[in-house]
PDB file of C-alpha atoms and ligand atoms in Angstrom:
ATOM      1  CA  MET A 191       0.000   0.000   0.000  1.00 93.00           C
ATOM      2  CA  ASN A 192       1.222   3.449  -0.903  1.00 94.00           C
ATOM      3  CA  ILE A 193      -0.724   6.451   0.411  1.00 95.00           C
ATOM      4  CA  LYS A 194      -0.433   9.447  -1.889  1.00 94.00           C
ATOM      5  CA  GLU A 195      -1.803  12.701  -0.586  1.00 94.00           C
ATOM      6  CA  SER A 196      -3.797  14.540  -3.195  1.00 95.00           C
ATOM      7  CA  ILE A 197      -6.056  16.847  -1.228  1.00 96.00           C
ATOM      8  CA  VAL A 198      -9.125  18.306  -2.956  1.00 97.00           C
ATOM      9  CA  THR A 199      -8.457  21.840  -1.743  1.00 96.00           C
ATOM     10  CA  LYS A 200     -11.346  23.254  -3.796  1.00 96.00           C
ATOM     11  CA  ASN A 201     -14.009  20.837  -2.513  1.00 97.00           C
ATOM     12  CA  PRO A 202     -16.433  22.243   0.116  1.00 96.00           C
ATOM     13  CA  CYS A 203     -15.754  19.212   2.357  1.00 96.00           C
ATOM     14  CA  TYR A 204     -12.189  20.529   2.599  1.00 96.00           C
ATOM     15  CA  THR A 205     -12.749  24.284   2.511  1.00 96.00           C
ATOM     16  CA  CYS A 206     -15.436  24.352   5.219  1.00 94.00           C
ATOM     17  CA  GLY A 207     -12.946  22.780   7.631  1.00 93.00           C
ATOM     18  CA  ARG A 208     -15.490  20.726   9.582  1.00 96.00           C
ATOM     19  CA  THR A 209     -13.936  17.782  11.408  1.00 96.00           C
ATOM     20  CA  ILE A 210     -15.211  14.555  12.978  1.00 97.00           C
ATOM     21  CA  THR A 211     -14.118  12.277  15.783  1.00 97.00           C
ATOM     22  CA  VAL A 212     -13.354   9.100  13.858  1.00 98.00           C
ATOM     23  CA  GLN A 213     -15.366   6.173  15.240  1.00 98.00           C
ATOM     24  CA  GLY A 214     -15.331   3.853  12.275  1.00 98.00           C
ATOM     25  CA  LEU A 215     -14.503   3.216   8.638  1.00 98.00           C
ATOM     26  CA  MET A 216     -16.943   2.741   5.777  1.00 98.00           C
ATOM     27  CA  LEU A 217     -15.968   0.865   2.642  1.00 98.00           C
ATOM     28  CA  HIS A 218     -17.457   1.773  -0.733  1.00 98.00           C
ATOM     29  CA  SER A 219     -17.045   0.617  -4.293  1.00 98.00           C
ATOM     30  CA  VAL A 220     -17.304   3.299  -6.960  1.00 97.00           C
ATOM     31  CA  GLY A 221     -20.147   1.671  -8.914  1.00 96.00           C
ATOM     32  CA  CYS A 222     -18.708   2.356 -12.355  1.00 97.00           C
ATOM     33  CA  PRO A 223     -15.983   0.648 -14.419  1.00 97.00           C
ATOM     34  CA  GLN A 224     -13.219   3.112 -13.548  1.00 98.00           C
ATOM     35  CA  PRO A 225      -9.867   1.736 -12.314  1.00 98.00           C
ATOM     36  CA  LYS A 226      -8.146   5.126 -11.914  1.00 98.00           C
ATOM     37  CA  ALA A 227      -8.405   7.068  -8.659  1.00 98.00           C
ATOM     38  CA  SER A 228      -7.208  10.308 -10.273  1.00 97.00           C
ATOM     39  CA  VAL A 229     -10.485  10.532 -12.224  1.00 97.00           C
ATOM     40  CA  PHE A 230     -12.328  10.945  -8.915  1.00 98.00           C
ATOM     41  CA  PHE A 231      -9.852  13.571  -7.743  1.00 97.00           C
ATOM     42  CA  ASN A 232     -10.633  15.558 -10.884  1.00 97.00           C
ATOM     43  CA  ASN A 233     -14.392  15.170 -10.397  1.00 96.00           C
ATOM     44  CA  TRP A 234     -14.322  16.256  -6.777  1.00 97.00           C
ATOM     45  CA  ASN A 235     -11.667  18.975  -6.706  1.00 97.00           C
ATOM     46  CA  LYS A 236     -14.255  21.611  -7.533  1.00 96.00           C
ATOM     47  CA  GLY A 237     -16.001  24.288  -5.525  1.00 96.00           C
ATOM     48  CA  ASN A 238     -19.403  23.054  -6.700  1.00 96.00           C
ATOM     49  CA  ALA A 239     -18.809  19.365  -5.965  1.00 95.00           C
ATOM     50  CA  ASN A 240     -21.275  18.318  -3.286  1.00 89.00           C
ATOM     51  CA  VAL A 241     -19.695  15.022  -2.241  1.00 96.00           C
ATOM     52  CA  CYS A 242     -16.242  13.709  -1.486  1.00 97.00           C
ATOM     53  CA  VAL A 243     -14.712  10.652   0.183  1.00 98.00           C
ATOM     54  CA  HIS A 244     -11.500  10.539   2.206  1.00 98.00           C
ATOM     55  CA  ALA A 245      -9.657   8.265  -0.195  1.00 98.00           C
ATOM     56  CA  VAL A 246      -9.971   6.257  -3.406  1.00 98.00           C
ATOM     57  CA  LEU A 247      -7.841   3.143  -3.758  1.00 98.00           C
ATOM     58  CA  GLN A 248      -6.555   1.174  -6.720  1.00 98.00           C
ATOM     59  CA  ALA A 249      -5.650  -2.431  -7.516  1.00 98.00           C
ATOM     60  CA  ASP A 250      -1.926  -1.542  -7.738  1.00 97.00           C
ATOM     61  CA  GLY A 251      -1.843  -0.644  -4.036  1.00 97.00           C
ATOM     62  CA  THR A 252      -2.125   3.119  -4.521  1.00 97.00           C
ATOM     63  CA  VAL A 253      -4.347   4.974  -2.074  1.00 97.00           C
ATOM     64  CA  LEU A 254      -5.167   8.488  -3.238  1.00 97.00           C
ATOM     65  CA  GLN A 255      -5.987  10.448  -0.103  1.00 97.00           C
ATOM     66  CA  LEU A 256      -8.371  13.288  -0.980  1.00 97.00           C
ATOM     67  CA  LEU A 257      -9.188  14.692   2.468  1.00 97.00           C
ATOM     68  CA  PRO A 258      -7.436  14.770   5.847  1.00 97.00           C
ATOM     69  CA  TRP A 259      -8.690  11.661   7.661  1.00 97.00           C
ATOM     70  CA  ASN A 260     -10.622  13.622  10.282  1.00 97.00           C
ATOM     71  CA  ARG A 261     -12.367  16.021   7.894  1.00 97.00           C
ATOM     72  CA  ARG A 262     -16.106  15.525   7.593  1.00 97.00           C
ATOM     73  CA  ALA A 263     -16.600  14.004   4.160  1.00 97.00           C
ATOM     74  CA  TRP A 264     -19.873  13.339   2.334  1.00 97.00           C
ATOM     75  CA  HIS A 265     -19.687   9.705   1.242  1.00 98.00           C
ATOM     76  CA  CYS A 266     -22.773   7.857   2.470  1.00 97.00           C
ATOM     77  CA  GLY A 267     -25.737  10.224   2.627  1.00 96.00           C
ATOM     78  CA  SER A 268     -27.936   9.495   5.630  1.00 96.00           C
ATOM     79  CA  GLY A 269     -30.634   7.182   6.979  1.00 96.00           C
ATOM     80  CA  LYS A 270     -33.258   7.110   9.718  1.00 97.00           C
ATOM     81  CA  ASN A 271     -30.620   7.076  12.480  1.00 97.00           C
ATOM     82  CA  GLY A 272     -28.500   9.899  11.147  1.00 97.00           C
ATOM     83  CA  SER A 273     -25.430   9.955   8.953  1.00 98.00           C
ATOM     84  CA  GLY A 274     -22.219   7.937   8.926  1.00 98.00           C
ATOM     85  CA  ASN A 275     -20.566  11.044   7.496  1.00 98.00           C
ATOM     86  CA  ASN A 276     -20.371  12.339  11.076  1.00 98.00           C
ATOM     87  CA  THR A 277     -18.590   9.270  12.442  1.00 98.00           C
ATOM     88  CA  HIS A 278     -16.951   7.225   9.681  1.00 98.00           C
ATOM     89  CA  ILE A 279     -14.041   7.711   7.306  1.00 98.00           C
ATOM     90  CA  GLY A 280     -15.240   6.897   3.768  1.00 98.00           C
ATOM     91  CA  VAL A 281     -13.041   4.990   1.327  1.00 98.00           C
ATOM     92  CA  GLU A 282     -13.901   4.036  -2.257  1.00 98.00           C
ATOM     93  CA  MET A 283     -12.428   1.063  -4.100  1.00 98.00           C
ATOM     94  CA  THR A 284     -12.088   1.540  -7.845  1.00 98.00           C
ATOM     95  CA  GLU A 285     -13.606  -1.054 -10.205  1.00 98.00           C
ATOM     96  CA  PRO A 286     -12.158  -2.727 -13.307  1.00 98.00           C
ATOM     97  CA  ASP A 287     -13.030  -1.689 -16.848  1.00 97.00           C
ATOM     98  CA  THR A 288     -13.853  -5.327 -17.599  1.00 97.00           C
ATOM     99  CA  ILE A 289     -17.420  -4.958 -16.330  1.00 97.00           C
ATOM    100  CA  LYS A 290     -20.421  -3.218 -17.830  1.00 96.00           C
ATOM    101  CA  TYR A 291     -23.264  -1.962 -15.645  1.00 96.00           C
ATOM    102  CA  ALA A 292     -26.768  -2.888 -16.695  1.00 93.00           C
ATOM    103  CA  GLY A 293     -28.747  -0.647 -14.370  1.00 86.00           C
ATOM    104  CA  GLY A 294     -28.641  -0.522 -10.582  1.00 85.00           C
ATOM    105  CA  GLY A 295     -26.016  -2.766  -9.058  1.00 88.00           C
ATOM    106  CA  SER A 296     -26.154  -5.448 -11.719  1.00 94.00           C
ATOM    107  CA  PHE A 297     -23.424  -5.731 -14.309  1.00 96.00           C
ATOM    108  CA  LYS A 298     -22.083  -7.953 -17.045  1.00 96.00           C
ATOM    109  CA  ASP A 299     -18.607  -9.383 -16.544  1.00 96.00           C
ATOM    110  CA  LEU A 300     -16.718  -9.209 -19.836  1.00 96.00           C
ATOM    111  CA  ASN A 301     -13.610 -10.945 -18.484  1.00 97.00           C
ATOM    112  CA  PRO A 302     -14.241 -12.900 -15.263  1.00 95.00           C
ATOM    113  CA  THR A 303     -10.569 -13.811 -14.700  1.00 96.00           C
ATOM    114  CA  ALA A 304      -9.357 -10.214 -14.993  1.00 97.00           C
ATOM    115  CA  THR A 305     -12.278  -8.886 -12.951  1.00 97.00           C
ATOM    116  CA  LYS A 306     -11.685 -11.294 -10.091  1.00 97.00           C
ATOM    117  CA  ASP A 307      -7.990 -10.495 -10.083  1.00 97.00           C
ATOM    118  CA  PHE A 308      -8.736  -6.763  -9.923  1.00 98.00           C
ATOM    119  CA  VAL A 309     -11.287  -7.158  -7.120  1.00 98.00           C
ATOM    120  CA  LYS A 310      -8.836  -9.323  -5.172  1.00 97.00           C
ATOM    121  CA  LYS A 311      -6.160  -6.634  -5.448  1.00 98.00           C
ATOM    122  CA  THR A 312      -8.423  -3.774  -4.348  1.00 98.00           C
ATOM    123  CA  TYR A 313      -9.537  -5.993  -1.440  1.00 98.00           C
ATOM    124  CA  LYS A 314      -5.902  -6.390  -0.396  1.00 97.00           C
ATOM    125  CA  THR A 315      -5.231  -2.647  -0.652  1.00 98.00           C
ATOM    126  CA  ALA A 316      -8.355  -1.985   1.429  1.00 98.00           C
ATOM    127  CA  VAL A 317      -7.242  -4.473   4.112  1.00 98.00           C
ATOM    128  CA  GLU A 318      -3.886  -2.698   4.426  1.00 97.00           C
ATOM    129  CA  LEU A 319      -5.412   0.778   4.511  1.00 98.00           C
ATOM    130  CA  PHE A 320      -8.077  -0.165   7.072  1.00 98.00           C
ATOM    131  CA  ALA A 321      -5.453  -1.826   9.286  1.00 97.00           C
ATOM    132  CA  TYR A 322      -3.392   1.380   9.109  1.00 97.00           C
ATOM    133  CA  LEU A 323      -6.420   3.538   9.974  1.00 98.00           C
ATOM    134  CA  CYS A 324      -7.556   1.242  12.798  1.00 98.00           C
ATOM    135  CA  LYS A 325      -4.117   1.583  14.367  1.00 96.00           C
ATOM    136  CA  LYS A 326      -4.087   5.334  13.810  1.00 95.00           C
ATOM    137  CA  TYR A 327      -7.462   5.828  15.523  1.00 97.00           C
ATOM    138  CA  ASN A 328      -7.278   2.933  17.999  1.00 96.00           C
ATOM    139  CA  LEU A 329     -10.269   1.188  16.463  1.00 97.00           C
ATOM    140  CA  ASN A 330     -11.172  -2.461  16.944  1.00 97.00           C
ATOM    141  CA  PRO A 331     -12.013  -3.768  13.457  1.00 97.00           C
ATOM    142  CA  GLU A 332     -14.216  -6.557  14.793  1.00 96.00           C
ATOM    143  CA  LYS A 333     -16.295  -4.400  17.102  1.00 97.00           C
ATOM    144  CA  ASP A 334     -19.892  -4.027  15.917  1.00 98.00           C
ATOM    145  CA  GLY A 335     -20.342  -1.051  13.604  1.00 98.00           C
ATOM    146  CA  VAL A 336     -16.690  -0.033  13.372  1.00 98.00           C
ATOM    147  CA  ILE A 337     -15.905  -1.379   9.885  1.00 98.00           C
ATOM    148  CA  ILE A 338     -18.953  -1.439   7.646  1.00 98.00           C
ATOM    149  CA  SER A 339     -19.773  -1.335   3.969  1.00 98.00           C
ATOM    150  CA  HIS A 340     -22.090   1.305   2.536  1.00 98.00           C
ATOM    151  CA  SER A 341     -24.923  -1.263   2.327  1.00 98.00           C
ATOM    152  CA  GLU A 342     -24.366  -2.320   5.952  1.00 98.00           C
ATOM    153  CA  GLY A 343     -24.513   1.375   6.836  1.00 98.00           C
ATOM    154  CA  HIS A 344     -27.918   1.562   5.191  1.00 98.00           C
ATOM    155  CA  LYS A 345     -29.138  -1.418   7.221  1.00 98.00           C
ATOM    156  CA  ARG A 346     -28.003   0.364  10.374  1.00 98.00           C
ATOM    157  CA  GLY A 347     -29.886   3.489   9.325  1.00 98.00           C
ATOM    158  CA  ILE A 348     -26.876   5.747   8.838  1.00 98.00           C
ATOM    159  CA  ALA A 349     -26.463   5.677   5.055  1.00 97.00           C
ATOM    160  CA  SER A 350     -28.383   5.953   1.800  1.00 97.00           C
ATOM    161  CA  ASN A 351     -29.699   2.826   0.094  1.00 96.00           C
ATOM    162  CA  HIS A 352     -26.713   1.609  -1.941  1.00 96.00           C
ATOM    163  CA  GLY A 353     -25.567  -1.953  -2.621  1.00 96.00           C
ATOM    164  CA  ASP A 354     -21.828  -1.444  -2.427  1.00 98.00           C
ATOM    165  CA  VAL A 355     -19.549  -3.191  -1.734  1.00 98.00           C
ATOM    166  CA  GLU A 356     -21.455  -6.478  -1.688  1.00 97.00           C
ATOM    167  CA  HIS A 357     -22.953  -5.933  -5.167  1.00 97.00           C
ATOM    168  CA  ILE A 358     -19.525  -6.731  -6.583  1.00 97.00           C
ATOM    169  CA  TRP A 359     -17.860  -8.730  -3.782  1.00 97.00           C
ATOM    170  CA  ASN A 360     -20.632 -11.347  -3.597  1.00 96.00           C
ATOM    171  CA  LYS A 361     -19.913 -12.447  -7.162  1.00 95.00           C
ATOM    172  CA  TYR A 362     -16.253 -13.187  -6.440  1.00 95.00           C
ATOM    173  CA  GLY A 363     -16.479 -14.710  -2.991  1.00 95.00           C
ATOM    174  CA  PHE A 364     -15.454 -11.741  -0.829  1.00 97.00           C
ATOM    175  CA  THR A 365     -17.394 -10.822   2.317  1.00 97.00           C
ATOM    176  CA  MET A 366     -17.343  -8.039   4.894  1.00 98.00           C
ATOM    177  CA  ALA A 367     -17.115 -10.635   7.686  1.00 97.00           C
ATOM    178  CA  GLN A 368     -13.871 -12.012   6.239  1.00 97.00           C
ATOM    179  CA  PHE A 369     -12.656  -8.484   5.493  1.00 98.00           C
ATOM    180  CA  ARG A 370     -12.937  -7.498   9.167  1.00 98.00           C
ATOM    181  CA  LYS A 371     -10.974 -10.624  10.144  1.00 97.00           C
ATOM    182  CA  ASP A 372      -8.290  -9.877   7.568  1.00 97.00           C
ATOM    183  CA  VAL A 373      -7.953  -6.291   8.807  1.00 98.00           C
ATOM    184  CA  LYS A 374      -7.472  -7.588  12.341  1.00 96.00           C
ATOM    185  CA  LYS A 375      -4.818 -10.016  11.119  1.00 95.00           C
ATOM    186  CA  ALA A 376      -3.044  -7.289   9.138  1.00 96.00           C
ATOM    187  CA  MET A 377      -2.879  -5.080  12.239  1.00 95.00           C
ATOM    188  CA  SER A 378      -0.669  -7.555  14.036  1.00 87.00           C
ATOM    189  CA  GLY A 379       1.710  -7.826  11.091  1.00 70.00           C
ATOM    190  CA  SER A 380       3.757  -4.947   9.766  1.00 49.00           C
ATOM    191  CA  THR A 381       1.912  -2.760   7.301  1.00 43.00           C
ATOM    192  CA  ALA A 382       3.767  -1.351   4.361  1.00 42.00           C
ATOM    193  CA  GLY A 383       2.655   2.268   4.471  1.00 41.00           C
ATOM    194  CA  THR A 384       4.668   5.233   3.258  1.00 37.00           C
ATOM    195  CA  THR A 385       4.560   6.683   6.737  1.00 38.00           C
ATOM    196  CA  GLU A 386       4.469   4.654   9.852  1.00 36.00           C
ATOM    197  CA  GLN A 387       1.977   5.559  12.492  1.00 37.00           C
ATOM    198  CA  VAL A 388       2.817   4.310  15.917  1.00 38.00           C
ATOM    199  CA  GLY A 389       0.187   4.646  18.569  1.00 36.00           C
ATOM    200  CA  GLY A 390      -0.724   2.700  21.650  1.00 33.00           C
ATOM    201  CA  LYS A 391       1.203   0.376  23.907  1.00 31.00           C
ATOM    202  CA  LYS A 392       1.505  -2.587  21.588  1.00 31.00           C
ATOM    203  CA  GLN A 393       3.599  -0.731  19.010  1.00 30.00           C
ATOM    204  CA  GLU A 394       5.725   0.873  21.668  1.00 30.00           C
ATOM    205  CA  GLU A 395       6.905  -2.512  22.841  1.00 30.00           C
ATOM    206  CA  THR A 396       7.896  -3.687  19.384  1.00 34.00           C
ATOM    207  CA  THR A 397      10.189  -0.681  18.879  1.00 36.00           C
ATOM    208  CA  GLY A 398      12.556  -2.185  21.436  1.00 39.00           C
ATOM    209  CA  THR A 399      15.611  -0.233  22.531  1.00 38.00           C
ATOM    210  CA  SER A 400      16.654   0.841  19.061  1.00 69.00           C
ATOM    211  CA  GLY A 401      14.254   3.770  18.795  1.00 86.00           C
ATOM    212  CA  TYR A 402      12.155   6.315  20.601  1.00 89.00           C
ATOM    213  CA  LEU A 403       8.807   7.948  19.942  1.00 93.00           C
ATOM    214  CA  VAL A 404       8.141  11.553  19.045  1.00 93.00           C
ATOM    215  CA  LYS A 405       4.919  13.456  18.557  1.00 94.00           C
ATOM    216  CA  ILE A 406       4.706  15.986  15.709  1.00 93.00           C
ATOM    217  CA  THR A 407       4.059  19.539  16.944  1.00 92.00           C
ATOM    218  CA  ALA A 408       3.976  21.419  13.604  1.00 88.00           C
ATOM    219  CA  ASP A 409       0.666  21.437  11.706  1.00 88.00           C
ATOM    220  CA  VAL A 410       2.372  19.894   8.696  1.00 89.00           C
ATOM    221  CA  LEU A 411       5.972  18.712   8.660  1.00 92.00           C
ATOM    222  CA  ASN A 412       7.925  17.633   5.598  1.00 93.00           C
ATOM    223  CA  VAL A 413       9.634  14.261   5.605  1.00 94.00           C
ATOM    224  CA  ARG A 414      12.819  14.537   3.565  1.00 93.00           C
ATOM    225  CA  LYS A 415      14.985  11.952   1.850  1.00 92.00           C
ATOM    226  CA  GLY A 416      17.987  13.084   3.893  1.00 91.00           C
ATOM    227  CA  PRO A 417      18.830  15.070   7.060  1.00 91.00           C
ATOM    228  CA  GLY A 418      18.472  18.632   5.743  1.00 89.00           C
ATOM    229  CA  THR A 419      16.124  21.018   3.923  1.00 88.00           C
ATOM    230  CA  ASN A 420      18.251  20.591   0.781  1.00 86.00           C
ATOM    231  CA  TYR A 421      16.928  17.030   0.398  1.00 89.00           C
ATOM    232  CA  PRO A 422      13.704  16.397  -1.553  1.00 89.00           C
ATOM    233  CA  VAL A 423      10.416  15.971   0.328  1.00 89.00           C
ATOM    234  CA  SER A 424       9.188  12.379   0.307  1.00 89.00           C
ATOM    235  CA  THR A 425       5.943  12.831   2.240  1.00 90.00           C
ATOM    236  CA  GLN A 426       4.408  14.855   5.067  1.00 91.00           C
ATOM    237  CA  VAL A 427       3.389  14.152   8.640  1.00 92.00           C
ATOM    238  CA  HIS A 428       0.895  16.044  10.773  1.00 93.00           C
ATOM    239  CA  ALA A 429       0.352  17.530  14.204  1.00 90.00           C
ATOM    240  CA  GLY A 430      -0.398  14.961  16.896  1.00 92.00           C
ATOM    241  CA  GLU A 431       0.891  11.943  14.974  1.00 91.00           C
ATOM    242  CA  VAL A 432       3.484   9.768  16.669  1.00 92.00           C
ATOM    243  CA  TYR A 433       6.508   8.243  14.945  1.00 93.00           C
ATOM    244  CA  THR A 434       9.503   6.124  15.863  1.00 92.00           C
ATOM    245  CA  ILE A 435      12.939   7.705  15.449  1.00 91.00           C
ATOM    246  CA  VAL A 436      15.775   5.219  14.929  1.00 90.00           C
ATOM    247  CA  GLY A 437      18.676   7.569  14.263  1.00 90.00           C
ATOM    248  CA  GLU A 438      19.797  11.171  14.627  1.00 90.00           C
ATOM    249  CA  LYS A 439      21.963  13.460  12.500  1.00 90.00           C
ATOM    250  CA  MET A 440      23.037  17.058  13.037  1.00 87.00           C
ATOM    251  CA  ASN A 441      22.880  19.482  10.135  1.00 85.00           C
ATOM    252  CA  GLY A 442      24.097  22.928  11.233  1.00 82.00           C
ATOM    253  CA  SER A 443      22.263  23.553  14.473  1.00 82.00           C
ATOM    254  CA  THR A 444      19.287  21.366  13.562  1.00 86.00           C
ATOM    255  CA  LYS A 445      18.946  17.814  14.767  1.00 90.00           C
ATOM    256  CA  TRP A 446      17.245  15.485  12.265  1.00 92.00           C
ATOM    257  CA  GLY A 447      15.591  12.203  13.159  1.00 92.00           C
ATOM    258  CA  LYS A 448      15.461   9.158  10.903  1.00 93.00           C
ATOM    259  CA  LEU A 449      11.980   7.590  10.706  1.00 92.00           C
ATOM    260  CA  LYS A 450      11.762   3.884  11.365  1.00 90.00           C
ATOM    261  CA  SER A 451       9.372   3.488   8.410  1.00 88.00           C
ATOM    262  CA  GLY A 452      12.156   4.327   5.986  1.00 89.00           C
ATOM    263  CA  ALA A 453      10.239   7.342   4.649  1.00 91.00           C
ATOM    264  CA  GLY A 454      13.160   9.657   5.470  1.00 93.00           C
ATOM    265  CA  TYR A 455      14.128  12.315   8.013  1.00 93.00           C
ATOM    266  CA  ILE A 456      12.214  14.966   9.969  1.00 94.00           C
ATOM    267  CA  SER A 457      13.529  17.999  11.814  1.00 94.00           C
ATOM    268  CA  LEU A 458      13.270  17.157  15.513  1.00 94.00           C
ATOM    269  CA  SER A 459      12.717  20.873  16.279  1.00 92.00           C
ATOM    270  CA  TYR A 460       9.061  20.328  15.431  1.00 93.00           C
ATOM    271  CA  THR A 461       8.550  17.259  17.594  1.00 94.00           C
ATOM    272  CA  LYS A 462       8.229  16.366  21.236  1.00 94.00           C
ATOM    273  CA  LYS A 463       9.486  13.131  22.816  1.00 91.00           C
ATOM    274  CA  VAL A 464       6.670  10.991  24.177  1.00 90.00           C
TER     275      VAL A 464
HETATM  276 ZN1   ZN B 681     -21.065   3.828  -1.490  1.00 90.25          ZN
END
């Protein structure tokens, strides 16, 4: 899995700045034969777009993050018990161009082998992303209502009446019950994210004596390929996130810390030891 930040800075879900306390994760499937996440970025990075999800993921392991994880997105509408938009992060899986929709959630599969392979790969990307987010927000993936599909959200009365993700998963043998188990399993292994989020006791123990934890104090902090501002930026980290530092290097009067994830170095001036 490779999270690429591509924030929709023109979308009202971003510009209005409203945030949520993340209590769960909702999985969607785009409902059209479109394998590319960038198409959704283009659709939603507009001032007049009235919906947006937090991320769209691809079969190749790419996760295009469109909104900060705690922004209030508009991904599931609402139901008789309110709206999952106020509690759940919304993630869309792309779909292969080997299917053709025939109205509603039914479709014709033009190449069953390729379709199944694609669905299997987006499933895997989703498992890795949800494991990463469960760790980040201390969520238990098997607790009732924490990880749900859009259609399960509808049954619980917190989402509009859509059939995803089961409309496509059912045909290829994937289920939400198994998905939740796989997320749990992935949480105990090491996830291959671009940035490593370390929160909670469990992770702390696995860092051993070779590293220490710091909390980011700057709103946004660049992660650089080397210990200095002359090195290219590889990704960014954000206020409140906690990372493991496994090495230190001085550059002038600034001390730089090497991230355990391998993403690069951050200036320790904008961190606090925890
Ligand atoms: Zn949906």
